[in-house]
Structure formats: C-alpha cells, structure tokens
Amino acid sequence: MKSLLKFITCGSVDDGKSTLIGHMLYEAKLLFADQERALELDSRLGSRGGKIDYSLLLDGLIAEREQGITIDVAFRYFTTDHRSFIVADTPGHEEYTRNMAVGASFADLAVILVDAKKGIITQTKRHTRICALMGIKHLVLAVNKMDLVGFDTKIFDEIKEEFSRITTEFQFESIQVIPVSATEGDNITKKSPNTPWYKGLALLPYLESVDVHSNDDVKPFMMPIQRVCRPDHTFRGFQGQIEAGSIAVGDELITLPSREKAKVKRIFVTDQDRNSAHAGQPVTIQLDREVDVSRGCVFTKDNDLQEADSFSATILWMDDSFLTPGKDVLVKVGTKVLPGTVTKINHKIDINTGNTVTADHVVKNEVAKCEISLSDGIVFDTFEKNKSIGGFILIDRVTNMTSACGVIDEALQSTDNADRIDTEITRDVRAQQKGQQPLTLWLTGSVADNSALAKEIEKRLVSRGYHTMLINNSLGESVRQIAGYATLLNNAGLIALVLAGTTNGNDQAIAQEIIGQAFLPIDVAVNSNSIQEAANAAVKIVVKALIQV
Amino acid sequence: MDKLTLDSIDEMTHLDQLEAEAIYIIREVAAESENPVMLYSIGKDSSVMLHLALKAFYPEKPPFSFMHIDTTWKFKEMIEFRDRKAKEFGINMIVHSNQEGIDQGINPFDHGSAYTDIMKTQALKQGLDKYGFTAAFGGGRRDEEKSRAKERIFSFRNKNHAWDPKNQRPEMWKLYNTRINKGESIRVFPISNWTEKDIWQYIRRENIDIVPLYLAKERPVVNRDGQIIMADDERMRLEPGEKIEMMKMRFRTLGCYPLTGGAESDADTLDAIIEETLGAVSSERTTRVIDQEEAGSMERRKREGYF
C-alpha cells in the first residue's frame, strides 16, 4: 500500500502557488476530464488570453474569485503511482497568517515559493517561521519564474544561500531548493532541459520520494485518553489514539496524573482484538485493575512527562480582539480542556524578522511569548518531544472562538496563580477578566416606576454573559454619591445600572463628569409601551455602546 | 525498553491513517458534545461513516442516534437498506421528513430548486432543531466540490444553521474546538480528507455492505437531457416523447431518484466499480442535477443552511 504525504504550499500572492499545484495536477494527468474541460473553458474567459490558467482549479470561494486571491486553506487530493497526497494551498497575505498556520499545523512538509526575480522577501521569512512554529520538519524552496531570469544559475545559487542562512535558527530535518517555472512547467513533473546545472529531482518526483517518517513509533509509549468505554458493568476500556511508542498485552503502564501502575489485559485496535498496537492507531485498552482515569488523563511508560499548572509558551494570536494580560481562556492540551488565564506577555516576536519586541498587548496574526496559568494541573511534554501534548489552543470563554494556538516551552515553578500576575491590577485588567467593558447605565425617571425595568435589563445583560450590579437610589442620596458608587463598580470591571431617580440636566452633567467615558444615560420613559419592549430597547443601546467603547 | 515487535515498525497505509483520523474525530465529538447525532443518507459515504462509528466505540455501541432526512423520494431500495441496517446493528435511527412540504405536495417534478430547499435543507434544520442536536456528523468530503475543499472538519453554524466561509474557526493540529453557545451547532465531517477512490477501497477492504443500486444491473430508465434517470416507482413522470427503457446501469451517488443521474455500466462487482472509478473521466458530482447551475452554487446553498 502507498503512504500518505500531507504538504502545504506557501508564498506571496504573485508567486504562483495555485498555478504550481494546478500545473502539477494537469501535467500528471490527475484531473477528471470534466474538471479539465471546465478549466479550459474558464481559462478562455479569463485574463490570460486563452492560455490555461491553472490557478482556477484551486481558488474555489466566490470572494476569492472576485478578489483574485486565496483567502482560506483549500485542500486537494491526488495519487500518483508512488504516493497519495493531500495538499493544502494556503493564503500568502500577512492578514491571513492564521489560515496559513491552519494548513501548516496539518502538514509534514511545506513547499515555499519565491519569485526568482525578487528573491527571498519578508514573506518568505514569515512563512518559514510559521512552518517551524507549527512543527513542520521538511521544506522545499521552489524558486519560481526561473524562465523570467533566463534560468540563471547565479541568481538561483544566491537565493539558495540566503535561504540556508535564514533557516539555521530552526531545526528542519530536510531542505530541498528546486528551480521551477509553474506557468511553463520546468522541473514540475520532470527534469527541465533548461536547468542542466540543477542535479536534484523535479518537484513531483521529489515529493513522491522524500522521507518524512517521524520517529514517533520508537519513542516511549504515550496515549491521551479520549473517553472511557463502558458498554456494561463487566467491561471498562480506555479509548484514544497512541501518540508515541507501542504497547503489548502484559506491559505495565503508568496512569497520569494519578500515577498508578497497571498491566494491559486486552487491546482492541478499532474492533480487532490484538496482542500489540503502535503509534497512530486508535485503540481501546483494558487494564488488569481499577484505576482513577478519565478523559484528559494520559497513559505512558515514561516518567519524563511533566505535570504543571502553569507554563511559558509561544503563541500565535488569531482573534480579532486584542490579547492583554489577565485574559481568561479555555486551554485545550491533548484531550484535556481547562479554564486558564494568560497571566503575562513576556514579549512579541516579529514574525518577519524573529526580533524580540516589547508589548503590553498582542493583536491578530502576531506571535508572542507569554505565561499561562491553569485552574488545575495538566500532563504535558515539550512540543519538540511530543507534538500531541505539547501544542495547545486557547478558546475565548465568551465567543468560543479559537483565539490562539501555541506550543509549550516549559513549566513554570510557582503553583500559586495570584503570584504569577506581575502587571498592576487595573480597571482594564479586571474588565478584561470579565470579557467586557465597564459601563454605567444611568436610568432617569421615578425609581418606583423603573425598578422593575432595571431588573429586566439586568437579567438580559447577565443572560448575555455580562457582569452587572444594580444601584437603587431609594434613600435619595446625592448625585455625586451615586456617581461615586458607579465609578467604584466600573473600576471593578462591572457594568453598573443606576436608578438615579428624578434628575435634571445639571445632575446628569455632574454624573457624567465623575463617571467619565463609561457614562451612558438612558431615558426610559420615551417610547416604552411595555417593560419588555423598553428593556429590549435599552439592551440594544447598551450592546451598541459596548461595541463602540 | 519497548519491545520492537513487527507490528510496531509497520508503517500505516494511507487508508489506516484516514481511518484513524476519522475515528479520533468521532470520539472527540462523542466525548465533548452535549447531544451529537450522525446524519445518515444511506449512500456509500454514510455506510462508511456508520462503519467507522461502530469501530470507534467497540465494544460499546455508538453513544448517539442516527438521523435520516427522508424527502419521501428516495429509491425504494435505499429505504429498505436503511431499515435493515438499523435493525442489524441495533442503532437508533430517527427518520425525519418535512410534513408541511408533504402536505403541500412539494415534489421534484414541479418545484425544482424549491423542492431541494423545502424537503432537504428545511427538513434538516427542522430535524436538528426538533431534537436539539448540538453537533451533527456528515459524510461530506473535500474532494467533492470547490467550496467543500475549504470547509473545516468542525464547521460552525449559527442559530439559523448558516455557514460563514469568511469567519471559520482556525483548526490546529488535532485540537478540535467543539464549544458553542446556546442555539448554535456544529457540523462535523470526519471523512473530509477521503477521496471517492479511498471510499471504495475502504468499502472493499472492510467488506462494508452498500445499497445494491451502486452495482450495475438492468434497470428501467429514462434519458432526460443527457441524464439517465431511473423510474423507481409509479410517481415517475414522463415528458412528451420520453419512454422507459431497460439498461444495464449503476449509480455513483444516491439521492432522490428523479434527481439522480446514473450511468450505463457493466460494473456489477466492487472490484469492477473500483476499476471504473480509478479510470473515471468525470468527477462524481456531475451526476447531481442541482450542482450544475452556475459557479459557486454549492457555496451559496451552504450559507443558507444546506448540509
């Protein structure tokens, strides 16, 4: 049977990635006839004067056709006589770095394109860095458009040399530099007569033969538990995919974090009873005794795995919102999901140059070194040693978006979360922790009339995940006092709802001065036929204000 | 020290890797999602999905229900096959149809694309909402269509079941994010990375039972605008000049019989099908009538909630 190679292509917009893959599929006769016909038809209507536009095969989304660029990862599948391939074509723009990272996280090898006329550019360096961060070990640098530089060996050698300089800081296991022309087909499926000085294989034959086999199967046994299988009271098995090493019936293993020892009684590889199993296989393992193990625990034969409740990590931030210290997240490592907090941003790493940049916040598509603390201990390993329990994602607790991905660098010694936050605890930090902006809703009008409405508004805000506090001025305190209380609540990161009582314009001005930017007056008497409608209207105003703050 | 048995140094074949990936995904959803369901369309991809679900949890039964969205225009043999399999494997098979659509007499002859929307898309939304499913497994593959090629394995849907291709969640390594807010749901495609060829090779390797319509046999058909449509029951309407003929033919995909084109074929064994697929000159979806509208039609339908 054939093996499978998962690879990505990356390069900037005009480097011709889509053209490269399209040409490979076309020349290797890997297209269905109807796809080929559609391609020839589409090309006739296109901008390339009737010459076949191979990129049309890959840019599938409507928005991409409109803009003529690749936004998201497109997966393509093909098989040659020697190997099966899955190729992810990834976008080159810096603003789509996260989409490129998605492709890279899935691949064994990356084909990075450069334009021979332009040489190594900033994007080449960025793509190389992302590939390294996501754990890719094998690279191909395709020096494209060689036809436009007259197949000049000097230009090729210079690019090759510079690439070797920029890759020395990473631990790539193999790097192949190939001179190609994606539009003309040189060194795509067969050696080109235009580059007699190039001694290596053409791109496709190289991809068919490159060895990307990891050494996962000779490492010590390790398996994160996905679920406990209990069809009836007589059987209790642990299901998961073996991530490293092998296991056989009779072997002793260690459960983490409970650190119990047990012997393997029975192994199912899917539904087959087997004597042994190895890395990559989905299994169900039955043990010879009861152990305290559930989803998120890890089976191992190795005592080197670490356990900690805080670690330092390198992350790629992928969310539209900013990351600031104090951000509450869910952390998924292996099969374990835990609440946690990004306690500290050590510094950013310039994704183009690798330089360290000091920072108090991180925005989308930036890479940063930071510290993360968890509500409980987790079993992990460094990403270098064990990808499956060394990589993680951060999930936003309010939106549920996958906000970041990262790799664990090392465990931190302290186990006390409170000790780990080294920034000053400001109003912003408290608000960030609650995932909201502080706001004071200043409801004017009779307290007696409005208290039911205020409660209704508060219920709606809380059900939307906001943290609130209601101040009812039933004792008739002064505007200054009430505004002072509201400010205090805002400083705690809360949304304050104030039933201010009957006030005049001057009172409002005083309140606004004390409360500042967070002040939001709501005149509830206007247009309110019922409490429900008034509450809905008020919540709309609040949500709008929260977005704008 | 680990024993280096012969097993442990065997490299996994590409089918083994695809199977392992799918099983991993199915188990993750069962472990993390509150109320998952596996959509079952009775086709070959669904047969593979059901097989994977049975293998993923063995010796336990799959810890979720299966659901078939029945347009009431499926081939008779499909329905018979569905009921037989549900019984054989002891799984819970929910069948849901859009009763309103049935009452209004919506049918594929008179209502064209409205039929697909009402009896498939709307029926699916109804079914998912009725049981409050938070995650639905589907047998979609990325090699089927261009917009599918860009869809994540875990595909997030808002309260209206709509897909936003510009705002997909990043999917890193095997760290799938199954979290949703109330009313939202996810579609999960465990066999995203399989090709049609992989499906057939796996069916042969695992000896998976499939609906006999995939195998060539003499069947009563009508040639309509170049598509070979089978007259599966007395509801089949003939256009002027059309007549039913017998032809040895088979289907590459299965759906509603008036909308599913077959092909003349002698491939009446699995091996023959695989040989035919390996040398195929058309991609699979050319036999689905609804895909042949303008470019981007599938993406548009999916934004509206089509699976």
Tab-separated table of C-alpha atoms in Angstrom, chain A residues 70-412:
chain	number	residue	atom	x	y	z
A	70	THR	CA	-6.514	32.886	-1.964
A	71	ILE	CA	-8.187	33.635	1.388
A	72	ASP	CA	-8.575	30.285	3.042
A	73	VAL	CA	-6.887	26.932	3.002
A	74	ALA	CA	-8.004	24.761	0.095
A	75	PHE	CA	-7.380	21.040	0.329
A	76	ARG	CA	-6.679	18.945	-2.743
A	77	TYR	CA	-6.161	15.225	-3.112
A	78	PHE	CA	-4.205	13.295	-5.666
A	79	THR	CA	-2.478	9.984	-6.062
A	80	THR	CA	0.430	9.027	-8.258
A	81	ASP	CA	1.885	5.583	-8.827
A	82	HIS	CA	4.136	6.108	-5.816
A	83	ARG	CA	2.245	8.052	-3.187
A	84	SER	CA	-1.057	9.583	-2.075
A	85	PHE	CA	-1.015	13.312	-1.445
A	86	ILE	CA	-3.110	15.829	0.445
A	87	VAL	CA	-2.089	19.355	-0.386
A	88	ALA	CA	-3.281	22.446	1.442
A	89	ASP	CA	-2.955	25.600	-0.606
A	90	THR	CA	-2.595	28.426	1.901
A	91	PRO	CA	-3.020	32.182	1.559
A	92	GLY	CA	0.102	34.321	1.428
A	93	HIS	CA	-1.101	37.687	2.776
A	94	GLU	CA	0.066	38.630	6.246
A	95	GLU	CA	-3.553	39.259	7.288
A	96	TYR	CA	-4.330	35.596	6.621
A	97	THR	CA	-1.381	34.277	8.626
A	98	ARG	CA	-3.752	32.303	10.847
A	99	ASN	CA	-5.160	30.470	7.838
A	100	MET	CA	-1.663	29.598	6.734
A	101	ALA	CA	-0.973	28.297	10.227
A	102	VAL	CA	-4.048	26.041	9.958
A	103	GLY	CA	-2.564	24.462	6.848
A	104	ALA	CA	0.893	24.215	8.389
A	105	SER	CA	-0.366	22.517	11.553
A	106	PHE	CA	-1.701	19.700	9.442
A	107	ALA	CA	1.290	19.133	7.146
A	108	ASP	CA	4.507	17.095	7.190
A	109	LEU	CA	6.213	19.221	4.561
A	110	ALA	CA	5.983	22.743	3.157
A	111	VAL	CA	6.674	23.929	-0.361
A	112	ILE	CA	7.619	27.598	-0.043
A	113	LEU	CA	7.603	29.598	-3.251
A	114	VAL	CA	9.795	32.543	-4.094
A	115	ASP	CA	9.871	34.635	-7.239
A	116	ALA	CA	13.328	34.329	-8.812
A	117	LYS	CA	13.170	37.970	-9.834
A	118	LYS	CA	12.547	39.149	-6.263
A	119	GLY	CA	14.488	36.556	-4.277
A	120	ILE	CA	13.912	35.941	-0.558
A	121	ILE	CA	11.479	38.534	0.737
A	122	THR	CA	9.948	39.295	4.108
A	123	GLN	CA	7.056	36.912	3.444
A	124	THR	CA	9.439	34.037	2.770
A	125	LYS	CA	10.914	34.561	6.208
A	126	ARG	CA	7.480	34.810	7.779
A	127	HIS	CA	6.284	31.618	6.143
A	128	THR	CA	9.426	29.780	7.194
A	129	ARG	CA	8.928	30.922	10.781
A	130	ILE	CA	5.277	29.844	10.873
A	131	CYS	CA	6.179	26.436	9.421
A	132	ALA	CA	8.807	25.987	12.130
A	133	LEU	CA	6.416	27.131	14.865
A	134	MET	CA	3.701	24.703	13.743
A	135	GLY	CA	6.120	21.777	13.764
A	136	ILE	CA	6.920	21.203	10.088
A	137	LYS	CA	10.262	19.415	9.722
A	138	HIS	CA	10.719	19.259	5.951
A	139	LEU	CA	10.915	22.144	3.486
A	140	VAL	CA	11.091	22.582	-0.260
A	141	LEU	CA	12.001	26.034	-1.552
A	142	ALA	CA	10.619	26.297	-5.069
A	143	VAL	CA	12.400	29.147	-6.854
A	144	ASN	CA	9.670	30.015	-9.352
A	145	LYS	CA	9.637	32.047	-12.569
A	146	MET	CA	13.128	30.848	-13.483
A	147	ASP	CA	12.073	31.360	-17.117
A	148	LEU	CA	11.877	35.104	-16.468
A	149	VAL	CA	15.508	35.285	-15.290
A	150	GLY	CA	16.845	33.187	-18.150
A	151	PHE	CA	17.407	30.137	-15.913
A	152	ASP	CA	20.404	31.960	-14.435
A	153	THR	CA	22.283	29.632	-12.072
A	154	LYS	CA	23.891	32.574	-10.268
A	155	ILE	CA	20.523	34.002	-9.217
A	156	PHE	CA	19.405	30.549	-8.075
A	157	ASP	CA	22.572	29.991	-6.027
A	158	GLU	CA	22.257	33.342	-4.294
A	159	ILE	CA	18.678	32.588	-3.260
A	160	LYS	CA	19.672	29.126	-2.104
A	161	GLU	CA	22.493	30.526	0.015
A	162	GLU	CA	20.347	33.187	1.623
A	163	PHE	CA	17.659	30.617	2.416
A	164	SER	CA	20.171	28.406	4.120
A	165	ARG	CA	21.240	31.406	6.245
A	166	ILE	CA	17.697	32.196	7.408
A	167	THR	CA	16.845	28.577	8.220
A	168	THR	CA	19.847	27.927	10.502
A	169	GLU	CA	17.954	29.113	13.589
A	170	PHE	CA	15.311	26.373	13.123
A	171	GLN	CA	15.555	22.597	13.412
A	172	PHE	CA	14.396	21.499	9.958
A	173	GLU	CA	15.343	17.930	9.135
A	174	SER	CA	15.477	18.365	5.351
A	175	ILE	CA	15.547	21.325	2.952
A	176	GLN	CA	15.478	20.984	-0.852
A	177	VAL	CA	15.807	24.005	-3.165
A	178	ILE	CA	14.381	23.469	-6.683
A	179	PRO	CA	14.409	25.864	-9.695
A	180	VAL	CA	10.964	25.800	-11.374
A	181	SER	CA	8.585	27.591	-13.684
A	182	ALA	CA	4.985	26.968	-12.667
A	183	THR	CA	3.449	28.504	-15.774
A	184	GLU	CA	5.842	26.844	-18.247
A	185	GLY	CA	6.262	23.551	-16.379
A	186	ASP	CA	10.036	23.413	-15.825
A	187	ASN	CA	11.047	20.904	-13.115
A	188	ILE	CA	7.426	20.364	-12.112
A	189	THR	CA	6.866	16.744	-13.101
A	190	LYS	CA	10.112	16.105	-14.972
A	191	LYS	CA	13.637	17.487	-15.087
A	192	SER	CA	13.875	20.571	-17.293
A	193	PRO	CA	16.456	20.794	-20.104
A	194	ASN	CA	16.709	24.491	-19.204
A	195	THR	CA	18.436	23.767	-15.878
A	196	PRO	CA	21.213	21.248	-16.643
A	197	TRP	CA	23.125	22.665	-13.660
A	198	TYR	CA	20.430	21.510	-11.227
A	199	LYS	CA	21.309	17.993	-10.067
A	200	GLY	CA	18.290	17.190	-7.874
A	201	LEU	CA	14.843	15.800	-8.684
A	202	ALA	CA	11.959	17.730	-10.201
A	203	LEU	CA	9.275	18.786	-7.706
A	204	LEU	CA	6.750	15.954	-8.077
A	205	PRO	CA	9.325	13.117	-8.113
A	206	TYR	CA	10.930	14.716	-5.063
A	207	LEU	CA	7.600	14.815	-3.212
A	208	GLU	CA	6.988	11.207	-4.196
A	209	SER	CA	10.252	10.052	-2.638
A	210	VAL	CA	11.037	12.359	0.306
A	211	ASP	CA	11.115	10.539	3.666
A	212	VAL	CA	9.081	12.423	6.272
A	213	HIS	CA	8.570	9.458	8.567
A	214	SER	CA	8.694	10.663	12.166
A	215	ASN	CA	10.280	8.640	14.921
A	216	ASP	CA	7.058	8.658	16.979
A	217	ASP	CA	6.868	4.887	16.969
A	218	VAL	CA	10.240	4.365	18.635
A	219	LYS	CA	9.594	6.864	21.432
A	220	PRO	CA	8.288	5.642	24.811
A	221	PHE	CA	4.578	4.740	24.780
A	222	MET	CA	2.167	7.630	25.341
A	223	MET	CA	-1.608	7.948	24.855
A	224	PRO	CA	-4.003	10.714	25.960
A	225	ILE	CA	-7.403	9.264	26.938
A	226	GLN	CA	-10.270	10.394	24.717
A	227	ARG	CA	-13.066	8.572	26.505
A	228	VAL	CA	-13.900	5.736	28.828
A	229	CYS	CA	-15.795	2.900	27.161
A	230	ARG	CA	-18.337	1.129	29.405
A	231	PRO	CA	-20.752	-0.975	27.371
A	232	ASP	CA	-21.805	-2.836	30.559
A	233	HIS	CA	-20.617	-3.422	34.121
A	234	THR	CA	-18.180	-6.158	33.040
A	235	PHE	CA	-16.057	-4.038	30.720
A	236	ARG	CA	-14.167	-0.788	31.259
A	237	GLY	CA	-11.791	0.260	28.489
A	238	PHE	CA	-9.850	3.413	27.722
A	239	GLN	CA	-10.088	4.783	24.216
A	240	GLY	CA	-7.593	7.005	22.456
A	241	GLN	CA	-5.003	7.195	19.729
A	242	ILE	CA	-1.491	6.065	20.568
A	243	GLU	CA	0.673	9.147	20.000
A	244	ALA	CA	4.064	7.593	20.620
A	245	GLY	CA	5.681	4.190	21.025
A	246	SER	CA	3.953	0.840	21.251
A	247	ILE	CA	2.145	-1.283	23.791
A	248	ALA	CA	1.554	-5.014	24.165
A	249	VAL	CA	-0.702	-7.188	26.307
A	250	GLY	CA	1.076	-7.764	29.640
A	251	ASP	CA	3.017	-4.481	29.549
A	252	GLU	CA	2.935	-2.303	32.636
A	253	LEU	CA	1.883	1.286	32.149
A	254	ILE	CA	1.598	4.367	34.350
A	255	THR	CA	-1.530	6.496	34.568
A	256	LEU	CA	-1.105	10.256	34.811
A	257	PRO	CA	-1.812	12.359	36.765
A	258	SER	CA	-2.956	9.646	39.260
A	259	ARG	CA	0.437	7.842	38.958
A	260	GLU	CA	-0.994	4.364	39.337
A	261	LYS	CA	0.588	1.294	37.764
A	262	ALA	CA	-1.435	-1.296	35.907
A	263	LYS	CA	-0.896	-4.091	33.395
A	264	VAL	CA	-2.509	-4.221	29.977
A	265	LYS	CA	-5.090	-7.018	29.892
A	266	ARG	CA	-6.505	-6.581	26.409
A	267	ILE	CA	-6.009	-4.320	23.391
A	268	PHE	CA	-8.517	-3.579	20.657
A	269	VAL	CA	-7.220	-1.822	17.547
A	270	THR	CA	-10.577	-0.395	16.426
A	271	ASP	CA	-12.765	-3.553	16.724
A	272	GLN	CA	-9.953	-6.104	16.408
A	273	ASP	CA	-8.512	-7.977	19.398
A	274	ARG	CA	-4.698	-7.625	19.124
A	275	ASN	CA	-1.577	-8.502	21.085
A	276	SER	CA	0.052	-5.145	20.480
A	277	ALA	CA	-0.504	-1.718	18.973
A	278	HIS	CA	1.664	1.192	17.918
A	279	ALA	CA	1.777	4.949	17.330
A	280	GLY	CA	-1.007	6.295	15.132
A	281	GLN	CA	-3.511	3.524	15.873
A	282	PRO	CA	-6.907	4.096	17.509
A	283	VAL	CA	-7.205	1.653	20.403
A	284	THR	CA	-9.276	0.559	23.372
A	285	ILE	CA	-7.119	-0.635	26.288
A	286	GLN	CA	-8.425	-2.757	29.139
A	287	LEU	CA	-6.317	-2.901	32.325
A	288	ASP	CA	-5.929	-5.602	34.956
A	289	ARG	CA	-7.145	-3.401	37.809
A	290	GLU	CA	-9.313	-0.379	38.606
A	291	VAL	CA	-7.543	2.956	38.073
A	292	ASP	CA	-8.592	6.561	38.566
A	293	VAL	CA	-8.593	7.597	34.921
A	294	SER	CA	-10.962	9.703	32.828
A	295	ARG	CA	-10.857	11.821	29.656
A	296	GLY	CA	-7.807	14.064	29.617
A	297	CYS	CA	-5.604	11.654	31.577
A	298	VAL	CA	-2.542	10.120	29.926
A	299	PHE	CA	-1.181	6.571	29.759
A	300	THR	CA	2.580	6.300	29.486
A	301	LYS	CA	5.540	4.056	30.137
A	302	ASP	CA	7.764	7.096	30.580
A	303	ASN	CA	8.206	9.024	33.786
A	304	ASP	CA	9.621	12.048	31.959
A	305	LEU	CA	6.262	13.605	31.151
A	306	GLN	CA	5.741	16.743	33.185
A	307	GLU	CA	2.815	17.964	35.200
A	308	ALA	CA	2.245	21.623	35.973
A	309	ASP	CA	-0.485	24.202	36.386
A	310	SER	CA	1.391	26.992	34.671
A	311	PHE	CA	3.756	27.168	31.747
A	312	SER	CA	5.502	29.537	29.383
A	313	ALA	CA	4.576	29.239	25.734
A	314	THR	CA	4.932	30.671	22.263
A	315	ILE	CA	1.547	31.558	20.824
A	316	LEU	CA	0.085	32.763	17.561
A	317	TRP	CA	-2.826	35.082	18.375
A	318	MET	CA	-5.654	34.573	15.847
A	319	ASP	CA	-8.586	36.544	17.272
A	320	ASP	CA	-9.899	39.935	16.146
A	321	SER	CA	-9.896	41.131	19.772
A	322	PHE	CA	-6.617	42.044	21.497
A	323	LEU	CA	-4.836	39.812	23.943
A	324	THR	CA	-3.947	41.603	27.174
A	325	PRO	CA	-2.658	40.087	30.427
A	326	GLY	CA	-5.471	38.741	32.590
A	327	LYS	CA	-7.372	37.283	29.621
A	328	ASP	CA	-9.478	34.337	30.700
A	329	VAL	CA	-9.482	31.421	28.293
A	330	LEU	CA	-10.096	27.714	27.990
A	331	VAL	CA	-6.933	25.774	27.248
A	332	LYS	CA	-7.038	22.515	25.281
A	333	VAL	CA	-3.931	20.331	25.510
A	334	GLY	CA	-4.239	16.834	24.062
A	335	THR	CA	-7.715	15.733	25.150
A	336	LYS	CA	-7.856	17.945	28.237
A	337	VAL	CA	-9.770	21.235	28.379
A	338	LEU	CA	-9.227	23.503	31.390
A	339	PRO	CA	-10.003	27.110	32.348
A	340	GLY	CA	-6.891	29.260	32.450
A	341	THR	CA	-5.553	32.782	32.299
A	342	VAL	CA	-2.887	34.398	30.159
A	343	THR	CA	-1.083	35.968	33.093
A	344	LYS	CA	1.798	37.692	31.369
A	345	ILE	CA	3.004	38.722	27.938
A	346	ASN	CA	6.775	38.439	28.033
A	347	HIS	CA	7.346	39.899	24.598
A	348	LYS	CA	6.267	39.664	20.988
A	349	ILE	CA	8.339	38.107	18.251
A	350	ASP	CA	8.410	39.987	14.968
A	351	ILE	CA	7.037	37.311	12.668
A	352	ASN	CA	9.086	38.613	9.738
A	353	THR	CA	12.465	39.042	11.402
A	354	GLY	CA	12.372	36.976	14.603
A	355	ASN	CA	13.303	40.037	16.644
A	356	THR	CA	12.002	40.469	20.174
A	357	VAL	CA	9.528	43.323	20.616
A	358	THR	CA	8.267	44.525	23.996
A	359	ALA	CA	4.490	44.585	24.205
A	360	ASP	CA	1.586	45.021	26.598
A	361	HIS	CA	-0.917	43.542	24.188
A	362	VAL	CA	-0.992	41.257	21.153
A	363	VAL	CA	-3.131	41.623	18.040
A	364	LYS	CA	-4.282	39.163	15.382
A	365	ASN	CA	-1.557	37.297	13.476
A	366	GLU	CA	1.171	38.221	15.963
A	367	VAL	CA	3.461	35.750	17.696
A	368	ALA	CA	4.253	36.239	21.381
A	369	LYS	CA	5.969	34.577	24.298
A	370	CYS	CA	3.613	34.516	27.243
A	371	GLU	CA	2.778	32.772	30.500
A	372	ILE	CA	-0.403	30.816	31.075
A	373	SER	CA	-1.771	29.508	34.342
A	374	LEU	CA	-4.434	26.829	34.645
A	375	SER	CA	-7.134	26.035	37.184
A	376	ASP	CA	-5.596	22.605	37.699
A	377	GLY	CA	-2.512	20.622	36.752
A	378	ILE	CA	-2.088	19.102	33.290
A	379	VAL	CA	0.176	16.417	31.918
A	380	PHE	CA	2.303	17.715	29.072
A	381	ASP	CA	5.575	17.486	27.224
A	382	THR	CA	7.540	19.984	25.193
A	383	PHE	CA	6.269	20.404	21.628
A	384	GLU	CA	9.665	19.284	20.306
A	385	LYS	CA	9.325	15.911	22.054
A	386	ASN	CA	5.598	15.238	21.811
A	387	LYS	CA	3.539	17.366	19.442
A	388	SER	CA	0.219	15.947	20.643
A	389	ILE	CA	0.581	17.089	24.272
A	390	GLY	CA	2.976	19.965	23.640
A	391	GLY	CA	0.711	22.032	21.414
A	392	PHE	CA	-2.458	23.733	22.617
A	393	ILE	CA	-5.266	26.067	21.615
A	394	LEU	CA	-6.812	28.906	23.593
A	395	ILE	CA	-10.599	29.253	23.359
A	396	ASP	CA	-12.390	32.519	24.167
A	397	ARG	CA	-14.756	31.915	27.061
A	398	VAL	CA	-17.428	34.265	25.751
A	399	THR	CA	-17.362	33.843	21.971
A	400	ASN	CA	-15.952	30.263	21.955
A	401	MET	CA	-13.629	31.307	19.122
A	402	THR	CA	-10.316	29.501	18.795
A	403	SER	CA	-8.325	32.604	19.723
A	404	ALA	CA	-4.791	31.276	19.637
A	405	CYS	CA	-2.652	28.248	19.095
A	406	GLY	CA	0.658	27.703	20.768
A	407	VAL	CA	3.420	25.402	21.841
A	408	ILE	CA	4.526	24.815	25.411
A	409	ASP	CA	8.088	25.948	26.057
A	410	GLU	CA	8.462	24.971	29.710
A	411	ALA	CA	6.674	24.523	33.023
A	412	LEU	CA	6.751	27.373	35.497
